[in-house]
Each structure stands twice: as structure tokens, then as C-alpha cells.
Amino acid sequence: MGMPEIPSNLQERLRAAKSVAVLSGSGISAESGVPTFRDAQTGMWARYSPEDLATPQAFQRNPRMVWEWYQWRRQLVLEAQPNSGHLAIAAMEGRFAGFRLVTQNVDGLHQRAGSSRVLELHGNIFRNLCFREGIELDELVESIEPPPRCPHCGGPVRPGVVWFGESLSGKVFEESLRACTDADVLLVVGTSGLVHPAAGLPAHAKASGTFVVEVNPESTPISGLADVVLRDKAGPALTSLLEALP
Ligand code: APR
């Protein structure tokens, strides 16, 4: 199979663009071997759905199980390497004066690929928070029964990610919204467009005149509003796109 073709109208838009934004979702890490959220879970976690594990209620019900699921995910991410999609996005940062990367991913693979200034809408899996106080913790007190405990109040420690039913940081969301609406071109990569408010960003961008491009092998609710759809995996599509840049 050849490399995906980049339509000429997209090439022209990118040539003229001063600012480019990327909104990424878990699909960009699929080629690194990190399962997407809505993919079937594997191994010992196969019988649970993320919606049953990634909520404050699930943590309250069974903190040990939720903590151990995140420890498993942390290990999976540590063993994964950034792929050509992450690398192409990191390289794009140097090509445009105004470049912003907004991600729903918590895996840190964009940063490991060399992207700087990443807006993490849903937090980062390697951060730890006190479940009671919500403060970030650098030190944890190990306990016989996981999860570890907060050194200040003894409360259980949770990962620093945004769970279903929780609010995003207002500051990060505002900045992400501005990045998407100010951009001349927005690349929406590997997201199902189902989880709000992040899923609303492409529509806000489109309404403010941004040229919206979707990169996803599957159709999503974003496909209909996109000006160009690249029906491909992130790795090959973004590599072609990078090569098409002036
Ligand atoms: N390249 C590009 N896209 C891909 C690839 C690939 N190689 N493989 C899969 N995809 C696409 C799928 O077609 C799907 O549309 O990635 C998308 C993954 O969708 P989700 O699993 O729903 O992930 P995401 O959109 O990031 O989920 C949003 O939901 O659970 C919460 O907080 C979690 O950040 C997550 C949010």
C-alpha cells in the first residue's frame, strides 16, 4: 500500500497557515500498542469497561481495583514507544510559528516524542492526587492494601486523570478552545468525538473559520463537519502530511 495522498486543497491551506492546532485522542497511541478507550480491554481486565473503572464512584466502591487497573495502564504506557504519528506532530511544531497541541491522552507519549507545551485536557496518568483533598502529591505513603496513602491526610491516592463525570480544568479547557478557534488549520487525530467537552472543540473551531481536518480510519461525529477527511491510520497519514509541508 502506498502512502496516503494529501489532497491539494489541504496542501494549499497548510502552505498558507500561520497557526496550526492538533487535537488528539487515544487513536494516535493505538500504533504504539496502547489500546484505545473504546477498544475491548485485554487480559485480566477484559471483563470491565473503562466506564466502570474510570469514575469517582468506581474508586469509592473499590479503590484497590481501580488503582491496580491504572498501575497496569501505567506499565503498558512505560513499555510503549511513541510512533510515527507522535513524531510527525512533534516535527510540525517547528514548522509553524503558531502551533498548539491539545490532547485528550494521559499517556505522555506526545511529550516523549518531543512535543512541548502540550495541553493535557484529561490530565496525566503518571501524576498522583489525594482523593480527598484533590492536591497533587510528589510523595506517597505505601500501604499494605493498595492504593498508597496521602502523606498529609492519610486519604487514598488516585491517578491525576479526569474521570467520567468530573470537570476538566477550566484554564486548560479555555486555552485549548482558544488554540482550536485561533488556528488556521485544525487536525483532529484519533478521537471518537464522543466525550464532551473535548468532542465539541472541532465544531467551535469550524464556527470560527478554522479549516478542520480529520485523521481517523473510522467515521465519527466529527467527519461530517470536517473540510477534509484522511481515512487512514495516524502514523502513515501524518507522515504524508509532514512530507507535504513546504
Ligand atoms: N489512527 C488514528 N485513529 C485511530 C487509530 C489509528 N491508528 N486506531 C483507532 N483510531 C480511532 C478510532 O477509530 C476511534 O475513533 O481512534 C478513536 C479512539 O476513540 P476512543 O477510544 O473513544 O478515544 P478518545 O476519543 O480519545 O476518547 C476520549 O474518553 O474515556 C475517555 O478520557 C478518555 O480521553 C478519553 C476520552
PDB file of C-alpha atoms and ligand atoms in Angstrom:
ATOM      1  CA  MET A   1       0.000   0.000   0.000  1.00  0.00           C
ATOM      2  CA  GLY A   2       1.333   3.454  -0.912  1.00  0.00           C
ATOM      3  CA  MET A   3       1.474   6.451   1.368  1.00  0.00           C
ATOM      4  CA  PRO A   4      -1.827   8.282   1.865  1.00  0.00           C
ATOM      5  CA  GLU A   5      -2.314  11.156  -0.569  1.00  0.00           C
ATOM      6  CA  ILE A   6      -2.780  14.646   0.787  1.00  0.00           C
ATOM      7  CA  PRO A   7      -5.484  16.484  -1.194  1.00  0.00           C
ATOM      8  CA  SER A   8      -4.292  19.660  -2.908  1.00  0.00           C
ATOM      9  CA  ASN A   9      -6.724  21.957  -1.028  1.00  0.00           C
ATOM     10  CA  LEU A  10      -5.220  20.758   2.271  1.00  0.00           C
ATOM     11  CA  GLN A  11      -1.698  21.273   0.966  1.00  0.00           C
ATOM     12  CA  GLU A  12      -2.613  24.836  -0.014  1.00  0.00           C
ATOM     13  CA  ARG A  13      -4.213  25.541   3.367  1.00  0.00           C
ATOM     14  CA  LEU A  14      -1.129  24.269   5.172  1.00  0.00           C
ATOM     15  CA  ARG A  15       1.193  26.334   2.980  1.00  0.00           C
ATOM     16  CA  ALA A  16      -0.755  29.474   3.809  1.00  0.00           C
ATOM     17  CA  ALA A  17      -1.314  28.621   7.500  1.00  0.00           C
ATOM     18  CA  LYS A  18       0.365  30.677  10.185  1.00  0.00           C
ATOM     19  CA  SER A  19      -1.145  28.744  13.030  1.00  0.00           C
ATOM     20  CA  VAL A  20      -1.930  25.042  13.186  1.00  0.00           C
ATOM     21  CA  ALA A  21      -3.530  23.133  16.059  1.00  0.00           C
ATOM     22  CA  VAL A  22      -3.829  19.411  16.664  1.00  0.00           C
ATOM     23  CA  LEU A  23      -6.491  17.746  18.807  1.00  0.00           C
ATOM     24  CA  SER A  24      -5.512  14.158  19.515  1.00  0.00           C
ATOM     25  CA  GLY A  25      -7.281  11.205  21.090  1.00  0.00           C
ATOM     26  CA  SER A  26      -6.331   7.695  22.071  1.00  0.00           C
ATOM     27  CA  GLY A  27      -6.289   6.533  18.416  1.00  0.00           C
ATOM     28  CA  ILE A  28      -2.903   8.178  17.923  1.00  0.00           C
ATOM     29  CA  SER A  29      -1.377   5.867  20.536  1.00  0.00           C
ATOM     30  CA  ALA A  30      -3.002   2.727  19.068  1.00  0.00           C
ATOM     31  CA  GLU A  31       0.006   2.153  16.781  1.00  0.00           C
ATOM     32  CA  SER A  32       2.224   2.237  19.895  1.00  0.00           C
ATOM     33  CA  GLY A  33       0.263  -0.703  21.287  1.00  0.00           C
ATOM     34  CA  VAL A  34      -1.752   1.305  23.834  1.00  0.00           C
ATOM     35  CA  PRO A  35      -5.387   0.192  23.449  1.00  0.00           C
ATOM     36  CA  THR A  36      -7.896   2.970  22.723  1.00  0.00           C
ATOM     37  CA  PHE A  37     -10.564   3.642  25.311  1.00  0.00           C
ATOM     38  CA  ARG A  38     -13.402   2.058  23.428  1.00  0.00           C
ATOM     39  CA  ASP A  39     -11.394  -0.945  22.244  1.00  0.00           C
ATOM     40  CA  ALA A  40     -12.038  -4.196  24.016  1.00  0.00           C
ATOM     41  CA  GLN A  41      -9.883  -4.428  27.110  1.00  0.00           C
ATOM     42  CA  THR A  42      -7.369  -7.212  27.178  1.00  0.00           C
ATOM     43  CA  GLY A  43      -6.130  -9.808  29.613  1.00  0.00           C
ATOM     44  CA  MET A  44      -7.352  -9.745  33.190  1.00  0.00           C
ATOM     45  CA  TRP A  45      -9.270  -6.512  32.636  1.00  0.00           C
ATOM     46  CA  ALA A  46     -11.283  -7.818  29.665  1.00  0.00           C
ATOM     47  CA  ARG A  47     -14.497  -8.145  31.658  1.00  0.00           C
ATOM     48  CA  TYR A  48     -14.563  -4.495  32.790  1.00  0.00           C
ATOM     49  CA  SER A  49     -15.424  -1.475  30.690  1.00  0.00           C
ATOM     50  CA  PRO A  50     -13.458   1.781  31.199  1.00  0.00           C
ATOM     51  CA  GLU A  51     -16.730   3.475  32.150  1.00  0.00           C
ATOM     52  CA  ASP A  52     -16.890   1.088  35.131  1.00  0.00           C
ATOM     53  CA  LEU A  53     -13.342   1.833  36.254  1.00  0.00           C
ATOM     54  CA  ALA A  54     -12.699   5.479  35.356  1.00  0.00           C
ATOM     55  CA  THR A  55     -15.193   7.163  37.691  1.00  0.00           C
ATOM     56  CA  PRO A  56     -15.008   8.566  41.238  1.00  0.00           C
ATOM     57  CA  GLN A  57     -17.830   6.169  42.193  1.00  0.00           C
ATOM     58  CA  ALA A  58     -15.828   3.164  40.982  1.00  0.00           C
ATOM     59  CA  PHE A  59     -12.848   4.355  43.044  1.00  0.00           C
ATOM     60  CA  GLN A  60     -15.004   4.824  46.125  1.00  0.00           C
ATOM     61  CA  ARG A  61     -16.505   1.365  45.661  1.00  0.00           C
ATOM     62  CA  ASN A  62     -13.247  -0.415  45.044  1.00  0.00           C
ATOM     63  CA  PRO A  63     -10.145   1.803  45.289  1.00  0.00           C
ATOM     64  CA  ARG A  64      -7.794  -1.152  45.119  1.00  0.00           C
ATOM     65  CA  MET A  65      -9.209  -2.434  41.826  1.00  0.00           C
ATOM     66  CA  VAL A  66      -9.189   0.994  40.167  1.00  0.00           C
ATOM     67  CA  TRP A  67      -5.650   1.725  41.418  1.00  0.00           C
ATOM     68  CA  GLU A  68      -4.412  -1.633  40.120  1.00  0.00           C
ATOM     69  CA  TRP A  69      -6.026  -1.011  36.725  1.00  0.00           C
ATOM     70  CA  TYR A  70      -4.159   2.282  36.492  1.00  0.00           C
ATOM     71  CA  GLN A  71      -0.890   0.642  37.603  1.00  0.00           C
ATOM     72  CA  TRP A  72      -1.388  -1.840  34.743  1.00  0.00           C
ATOM     73  CA  ARG A  73      -2.051   1.013  32.300  1.00  0.00           C
ATOM     74  CA  ARG A  74       0.999   2.933  33.580  1.00  0.00           C
ATOM     75  CA  GLN A  75       3.174  -0.115  32.944  1.00  0.00           C
ATOM     76  CA  LEU A  76       1.709  -0.562  29.472  1.00  0.00           C
ATOM     77  CA  VAL A  77       2.485   3.064  28.611  1.00  0.00           C
ATOM     78  CA  LEU A  78       6.021   2.857  30.042  1.00  0.00           C
ATOM     79  CA  GLU A  79       6.731  -0.135  27.810  1.00  0.00           C
ATOM     80  CA  ALA A  80       5.286   1.626  24.722  1.00  0.00           C
ATOM     81  CA  GLN A  81       7.250   3.902  22.399  1.00  0.00           C
ATOM     82  CA  PRO A  82       5.988   6.982  20.558  1.00  0.00           C
ATOM     83  CA  ASN A  83       5.060   6.103  16.954  1.00  0.00           C
ATOM     84  CA  SER A  84       5.484   7.917  13.635  1.00  0.00           C
ATOM     85  CA  GLY A  85       2.234   9.857  14.243  1.00  0.00           C
ATOM     86  CA  HIS A  86       3.517  11.310  17.528  1.00  0.00           C
ATOM     87  CA  LEU A  87       6.866  12.060  15.866  1.00  0.00           C
ATOM     88  CA  ALA A  88       5.245  13.820  12.878  1.00  0.00           C
ATOM     89  CA  ILE A  89       3.269  16.059  15.260  1.00  0.00           C
ATOM     90  CA  ALA A  90       6.427  16.881  17.216  1.00  0.00           C
ATOM     91  CA  ALA A  91       8.156  17.807  13.945  1.00  0.00           C
ATOM     92  CA  MET A  92       5.232  20.050  12.879  1.00  0.00           C
ATOM     93  CA  GLU A  93       5.785  22.176  15.974  1.00  0.00           C
ATOM     94  CA  GLY A  94       8.967  23.533  14.388  1.00  0.00           C
ATOM     95  CA  ARG A  95       7.271  24.290  11.070  1.00  0.00           C
ATOM     96  CA  PHE A  96       4.629  26.793  12.186  1.00  0.00           C
ATOM     97  CA  ALA A  97       5.138  29.927  14.247  1.00  0.00           C
ATOM     98  CA  GLY A  98       1.818  29.315  15.957  1.00  0.00           C
ATOM     99  CA  PHE A  99       1.481  25.635  16.773  1.00  0.00           C
ATOM    100  CA  ARG A 100      -0.595  24.190  19.618  1.00  0.00           C
ATOM    101  CA  LEU A 101      -1.171  20.580  20.606  1.00  0.00           C
ATOM    102  CA  VAL A 102      -4.262  19.706  22.595  1.00  0.00           C
ATOM    103  CA  THR A 103      -4.578  16.091  23.699  1.00  0.00           C
ATOM    104  CA  GLN A 104      -7.185  14.007  25.456  1.00  0.00           C
ATOM    105  CA  ASN A 105      -4.499  11.415  26.095  1.00  0.00           C
ATOM    106  CA  VAL A 106      -2.989  10.887  29.505  1.00  0.00           C
ATOM    107  CA  ASP A 107      -0.090   8.696  28.348  1.00  0.00           C
ATOM    108  CA  GLY A 108       2.632  11.356  27.858  1.00  0.00           C
ATOM    109  CA  LEU A 109       3.695   9.828  24.503  1.00  0.00           C
ATOM    110  CA  HIS A 110       3.477  13.215  22.737  1.00  0.00           C
ATOM    111  CA  GLN A 111       5.997  14.678  25.183  1.00  0.00           C
ATOM    112  CA  ARG A 112       8.256  11.633  24.803  1.00  0.00           C
ATOM    113  CA  ALA A 113       8.148  12.177  21.010  1.00  0.00           C
ATOM    114  CA  GLY A 114       9.447  15.721  21.551  1.00  0.00           C
ATOM    115  CA  SER A 115       6.289  17.840  21.645  1.00  0.00           C
ATOM    116  CA  SER A 116       6.479  20.698  24.119  1.00  0.00           C
ATOM    117  CA  ARG A 117       3.698  22.852  25.510  1.00  0.00           C
ATOM    118  CA  VAL A 118       1.113  20.044  25.384  1.00  0.00           C
ATOM    119  CA  LEU A 119      -2.331  20.958  26.674  1.00  0.00           C
ATOM    120  CA  GLU A 120      -3.494  17.837  28.521  1.00  0.00           C
ATOM    121  CA  LEU A 121      -7.283  18.088  28.733  1.00  0.00           C
ATOM    122  CA  HIS A 122      -7.687  14.893  30.755  1.00  0.00           C
ATOM    123  CA  GLY A 123      -4.569  15.090  32.933  1.00  0.00           C
ATOM    124  CA  ASN A 124      -1.649  12.680  33.023  1.00  0.00           C
ATOM    125  CA  ILE A 125      -1.632   9.081  34.189  1.00  0.00           C
ATOM    126  CA  PHE A 126       1.723   9.459  35.972  1.00  0.00           C
ATOM    127  CA  ARG A 127       0.517  12.223  38.284  1.00  0.00           C
ATOM    128  CA  ASN A 128      -0.883  11.324  41.700  1.00  0.00           C
ATOM    129  CA  LEU A 129      -3.592  13.162  43.597  1.00  0.00           C
ATOM    130  CA  CYS A 130      -5.042  12.868  47.062  1.00  0.00           C
ATOM    131  CA  PHE A 131      -8.600  11.583  46.517  1.00  0.00           C
ATOM    132  CA  ARG A 132      -9.891  13.640  49.474  1.00  0.00           C
ATOM    133  CA  GLU A 133      -8.057  16.922  49.005  1.00  0.00           C
ATOM    134  CA  GLY A 134      -7.503  16.864  45.233  1.00  0.00           C
ATOM    135  CA  ILE A 135      -3.932  18.134  45.680  1.00  0.00           C
ATOM    136  CA  GLU A 136      -1.048  16.818  43.615  1.00  0.00           C
ATOM    137  CA  LEU A 137       1.341  14.564  45.533  1.00  0.00           C
ATOM    138  CA  ASP A 138       5.049  14.023  44.914  1.00  0.00           C
ATOM    139  CA  GLU A 139       5.413  11.586  47.763  1.00  0.00           C
ATOM    140  CA  LEU A 140       3.128   8.706  48.653  1.00  0.00           C
ATOM    141  CA  VAL A 141       2.895   6.561  51.756  1.00  0.00           C
ATOM    142  CA  GLU A 142       2.814   2.900  50.760  1.00  0.00           C
ATOM    143  CA  SER A 143       0.087   0.853  52.399  1.00  0.00           C
ATOM    144  CA  ILE A 144      -0.343  -2.904  52.758  1.00  0.00           C
ATOM    145  CA  GLU A 145      -3.637  -2.685  50.880  1.00  0.00           C
ATOM    146  CA  PRO A 146      -3.282  -0.569  47.683  1.00  0.00           C
ATOM    147  CA  PRO A 147      -3.737   2.287  46.884  1.00  0.00           C
ATOM    148  CA  PRO A 148      -0.977   4.195  48.709  1.00  0.00           C
ATOM    149  CA  ARG A 149      -1.970   6.964  51.114  1.00  0.00           C
ATOM    150  CA  CYS A 150      -1.636  10.741  51.119  1.00  0.00           C
ATOM    151  CA  PRO A 151       1.235  11.814  53.441  1.00  0.00           C
ATOM    152  CA  HIS A 152      -0.845  14.779  54.740  1.00  0.00           C
ATOM    153  CA  CYS A 153      -4.284  13.372  55.481  1.00  0.00           C
ATOM    154  CA  GLY A 154      -3.946   9.612  55.047  1.00  0.00           C
ATOM    155  CA  GLY A 155      -6.574   9.595  52.291  1.00  0.00           C
ATOM    156  CA  PRO A 156      -6.304   7.206  49.352  1.00  0.00           C
ATOM    157  CA  VAL A 157      -4.142   8.235  46.360  1.00  0.00           C
ATOM    158  CA  ARG A 158      -5.680   8.353  42.883  1.00  0.00           C
ATOM    159  CA  PRO A 159      -4.190   8.975  39.440  1.00  0.00           C
ATOM    160  CA  GLY A 160      -4.183  12.584  38.145  1.00  0.00           C
ATOM    161  CA  VAL A 161      -6.581  11.977  35.285  1.00  0.00           C
ATOM    162  CA  VAL A 162     -10.054  13.366  34.634  1.00  0.00           C
ATOM    163  CA  TRP A 163     -12.646  10.656  35.182  1.00  0.00           C
ATOM    164  CA  PHE A 164     -16.119  10.339  33.663  1.00  0.00           C
ATOM    165  CA  GLY A 165     -18.409  12.750  35.487  1.00  0.00           C
ATOM    166  CA  GLU A 166     -15.560  15.056  36.572  1.00  0.00           C
ATOM    167  CA  SER A 167     -14.858  18.569  35.322  1.00  0.00           C
ATOM    168  CA  LEU A 168     -11.854  19.469  33.242  1.00  0.00           C
ATOM    169  CA  SER A 169      -9.526  22.209  34.430  1.00  0.00           C
ATOM    170  CA  GLY A 170     -11.233  25.424  33.289  1.00  0.00           C
ATOM    171  CA  LYS A 171      -7.896  27.040  32.485  1.00  0.00           C
ATOM    172  CA  VAL A 172      -6.667  24.174  30.297  1.00  0.00           C
ATOM    173  CA  PHE A 173     -10.015  23.964  28.511  1.00  0.00           C
ATOM    174  CA  GLU A 174     -10.117  27.731  27.837  1.00  0.00           C
ATOM    175  CA  GLU A 175      -6.604  27.626  26.438  1.00  0.00           C
ATOM    176  CA  SER A 176      -7.445  24.589  24.300  1.00  0.00           C
ATOM    177  CA  LEU A 177     -10.555  26.287  22.970  1.00  0.00           C
ATOM    178  CA  ARG A 178      -8.511  29.352  22.051  1.00  0.00           C
ATOM    179  CA  ALA A 179      -5.848  27.166  20.383  1.00  0.00           C
ATOM    180  CA  CYS A 180      -8.507  25.462  18.220  1.00  0.00           C
ATOM    181  CA  THR A 181     -10.506  28.570  17.313  1.00  0.00           C
ATOM    182  CA  ASP A 182      -7.425  30.742  16.617  1.00  0.00           C
ATOM    183  CA  ALA A 183      -5.839  28.130  14.325  1.00  0.00           C
ATOM    184  CA  ASP A 184      -5.970  28.422  10.545  1.00  0.00           C
ATOM    185  CA  VAL A 185      -5.951  24.614  10.332  1.00  0.00           C
ATOM    186  CA  LEU A 186      -7.024  22.099  12.998  1.00  0.00           C
ATOM    187  CA  LEU A 187      -6.014  18.446  12.677  1.00  0.00           C
ATOM    188  CA  VAL A 188      -8.322  16.156  14.660  1.00  0.00           C
ATOM    189  CA  VAL A 189      -6.481  12.859  15.080  1.00  0.00           C
ATOM    190  CA  GLY A 190      -7.654   9.537  16.511  1.00  0.00           C
ATOM    191  CA  THR A 191     -10.633  10.589  18.570  1.00  0.00           C
ATOM    192  CA  SER A 192     -14.128   9.123  18.523  1.00  0.00           C
ATOM    193  CA  GLY A 193     -15.643  12.563  19.172  1.00  0.00           C
ATOM    194  CA  LEU A 194     -17.954  11.121  21.806  1.00  0.00           C
ATOM    195  CA  VAL A 195     -16.626  12.528  25.071  1.00  0.00           C
ATOM    196  CA  HIS A 196     -17.548  16.125  25.809  1.00  0.00           C
ATOM    197  CA  PRO A 197     -16.481  18.855  26.211  1.00  0.00           C
ATOM    198  CA  ALA A 198     -13.351  17.905  24.203  1.00  0.00           C
ATOM    199  CA  ALA A 199     -15.540  16.496  21.413  1.00  0.00           C
ATOM    200  CA  GLY A 200     -17.064  19.954  20.882  1.00  0.00           C
ATOM    201  CA  LEU A 201     -13.738  21.642  20.069  1.00  0.00           C
ATOM    202  CA  PRO A 202     -13.758  20.865  16.302  1.00  0.00           C
ATOM    203  CA  ALA A 203     -17.252  22.411  15.932  1.00  0.00           C
ATOM    204  CA  HIS A 204     -16.145  25.571  17.780  1.00  0.00           C
ATOM    205  CA  ALA A 205     -13.091  25.775  15.532  1.00  0.00           C
ATOM    206  CA  LYS A 206     -15.167  25.314  12.383  1.00  0.00           C
ATOM    207  CA  ALA A 207     -17.611  28.021  13.515  1.00  0.00           C
ATOM    208  CA  SER A 208     -14.746  30.478  13.849  1.00  0.00           C
ATOM    209  CA  GLY A 209     -13.461  29.811  10.343  1.00  0.00           C
ATOM    210  CA  THR A 210     -10.778  27.181  11.039  1.00  0.00           C
ATOM    211  CA  PHE A 211     -10.171  24.586   8.305  1.00  0.00           C
ATOM    212  CA  VAL A 212     -10.870  21.252  10.019  1.00  0.00           C
ATOM    213  CA  VAL A 213      -9.119  18.024   9.009  1.00  0.00           C
ATOM    214  CA  GLU A 214      -9.964  14.629  10.470  1.00  0.00           C
ATOM    215  CA  VAL A 215      -7.433  11.777  10.576  1.00  0.00           C
ATOM    216  CA  ASN A 216      -9.200   8.555  11.555  1.00  0.00           C
ATOM    217  CA  PRO A 217      -9.636   5.167   9.870  1.00  0.00           C
ATOM    218  CA  GLU A 218     -13.291   5.157  11.028  1.00  0.00           C
ATOM    219  CA  SER A 219     -16.150   7.588  10.559  1.00  0.00           C
ATOM    220  CA  THR A 220     -17.010   9.713  13.640  1.00  0.00           C
ATOM    221  CA  PRO A 221     -19.469  12.509  14.505  1.00  0.00           C
ATOM    222  CA  ILE A 222     -16.655  14.925  13.528  1.00  0.00           C
ATOM    223  CA  SER A 223     -16.396  13.545   9.961  1.00  0.00           C
ATOM    224  CA  GLY A 224     -19.471  15.473   8.816  1.00  0.00           C
ATOM    225  CA  LEU A 225     -18.099  18.875   9.724  1.00  0.00           C
ATOM    226  CA  ALA A 226     -14.518  18.240   8.581  1.00  0.00           C
ATOM    227  CA  ASP A 227     -13.347  20.056   5.426  1.00  0.00           C
ATOM    228  CA  VAL A 228     -11.004  17.160   4.628  1.00  0.00           C
ATOM    229  CA  VAL A 229     -11.079  13.610   5.960  1.00  0.00           C
ATOM    230  CA  LEU A 230      -7.978  11.391   5.800  1.00  0.00           C
ATOM    231  CA  ARG A 231      -9.384   7.877   6.295  1.00  0.00           C
ATOM    232  CA  ASP A 232      -6.124   6.405   7.447  1.00  0.00           C
ATOM    233  CA  LYS A 233      -4.166   5.488  10.500  1.00  0.00           C
ATOM    234  CA  ALA A 234      -2.426   8.387  12.217  1.00  0.00           C
ATOM    235  CA  GLY A 235       1.126   7.144  11.548  1.00  0.00           C
ATOM    236  CA  PRO A 236       1.038   6.995   7.728  1.00  0.00           C
ATOM    237  CA  ALA A 237      -1.400   9.934   7.338  1.00  0.00           C
ATOM    238  CA  LEU A 238       0.633  12.335   9.476  1.00  0.00           C
ATOM    239  CA  THR A 239       3.916  11.221   7.925  1.00  0.00           C
ATOM    240  CA  SER A 240       2.498  12.036   4.458  1.00  0.00           C
ATOM    241  CA  LEU A 241       1.172  15.314   5.742  1.00  0.00           C
ATOM    242  CA  LEU A 242       4.557  16.282   7.163  1.00  0.00           C
ATOM    243  CA  GLU A 243       6.217  15.417   3.853  1.00  0.00           C
ATOM    244  CA  ALA A 244       3.706  17.596   2.000  1.00  0.00           C
ATOM    245  CA  LEU A 245       4.659  20.656   4.051  1.00  0.00           C
ATOM    246  CA  PRO A 246       6.800  23.255   2.307  1.00  0.00           C
TER     247      PRO A 246
HETATM  248  N1  APR B   1      -5.006   6.170  13.871  1.00  0.00           N
HETATM  249  C1  APR B   1      -5.981   7.106  14.040  1.00  0.00           C
HETATM  250  N2  APR B   1      -7.134   6.863  14.678  1.00  0.00           N
HETATM  251  C2  APR B   1      -7.338   5.628  15.178  1.00  0.00           C
HETATM  252  C3  APR B   1      -6.386   4.606  15.050  1.00  0.00           C
HETATM  253  C4  APR B   1      -5.168   4.909  14.355  1.00  0.00           C
HETATM  254  N3  APR B   1      -4.202   4.004  14.173  1.00  0.00           N
HETATM  255  N4  APR B   1      -6.874   3.499  15.642  1.00  0.00           N
HETATM  256  C5  APR B   1      -8.083   3.811  16.135  1.00  0.00           C
HETATM  257  N5  APR B   1      -8.368   5.105  15.848  1.00  0.00           N
HETATM  258  C6  APR B   1      -9.567   5.875  16.200  1.00  0.00           C
HETATM  259  C7  APR B   1     -10.822   5.073  16.336  1.00  0.00           C
HETATM  260  O1  APR B   1     -11.451   4.900  15.060  1.00  0.00           O
HETATM  261  C8  APR B   1     -11.661   5.940  17.274  1.00  0.00           C
HETATM  262  O2  APR B   1     -12.416   6.895  16.551  1.00  0.00           O
HETATM  263  O3  APR B   1      -9.349   6.430  17.472  1.00  0.00           O
HETATM  264  C9  APR B   1     -10.600   6.686  18.091  1.00  0.00           C
HETATM  265  C10 APR B   1     -10.493   6.255  19.538  1.00  0.00           C
HETATM  266  O4  APR B   1     -11.663   6.620  20.195  1.00  0.00           O
HETATM  267  P1  APR B   1     -11.820   6.486  21.773  1.00  0.00           P
HETATM  268  O5  APR B   1     -11.361   5.133  22.220  1.00  0.00           O
HETATM  269  O6  APR B   1     -13.205   6.893  22.091  1.00  0.00           O
HETATM  270  O7  APR B   1     -10.764   7.530  22.354  1.00  0.00           O
HETATM  271  P2  APR B   1     -10.896   9.085  22.611  1.00  0.00           P
HETATM  272  O8  APR B   1     -11.681   9.758  21.556  1.00  0.00           O
HETATM  273  O9  APR B   1      -9.509   9.571  22.911  1.00  0.00           O
HETATM  274  O10 APR B   1     -11.717   9.100  23.964  1.00  0.00           O
HETATM  275  C11 APR B   1     -11.933  10.322  24.565  1.00  0.00           C
HETATM  276  O11 APR B   1     -12.796   9.355  26.552  1.00  0.00           O
HETATM  277  O12 APR B   1     -12.627   7.652  28.046  1.00  0.00           O
HETATM  278  C12 APR B   1     -12.403   8.978  27.837  1.00  0.00           C
HETATM  279  O13 APR B   1     -10.822  10.326  28.931  1.00  0.00           O
HETATM  280  C13 APR B   1     -10.931   9.280  27.999  1.00  0.00           C
HETATM  281  O14 APR B   1      -9.559  10.771  26.717  1.00  0.00           O
HETATM  282  C14 APR B   1     -10.524   9.743  26.620  1.00  0.00           C
HETATM  283  C15 APR B   1     -11.830  10.241  26.052  1.00  0.00           C
END
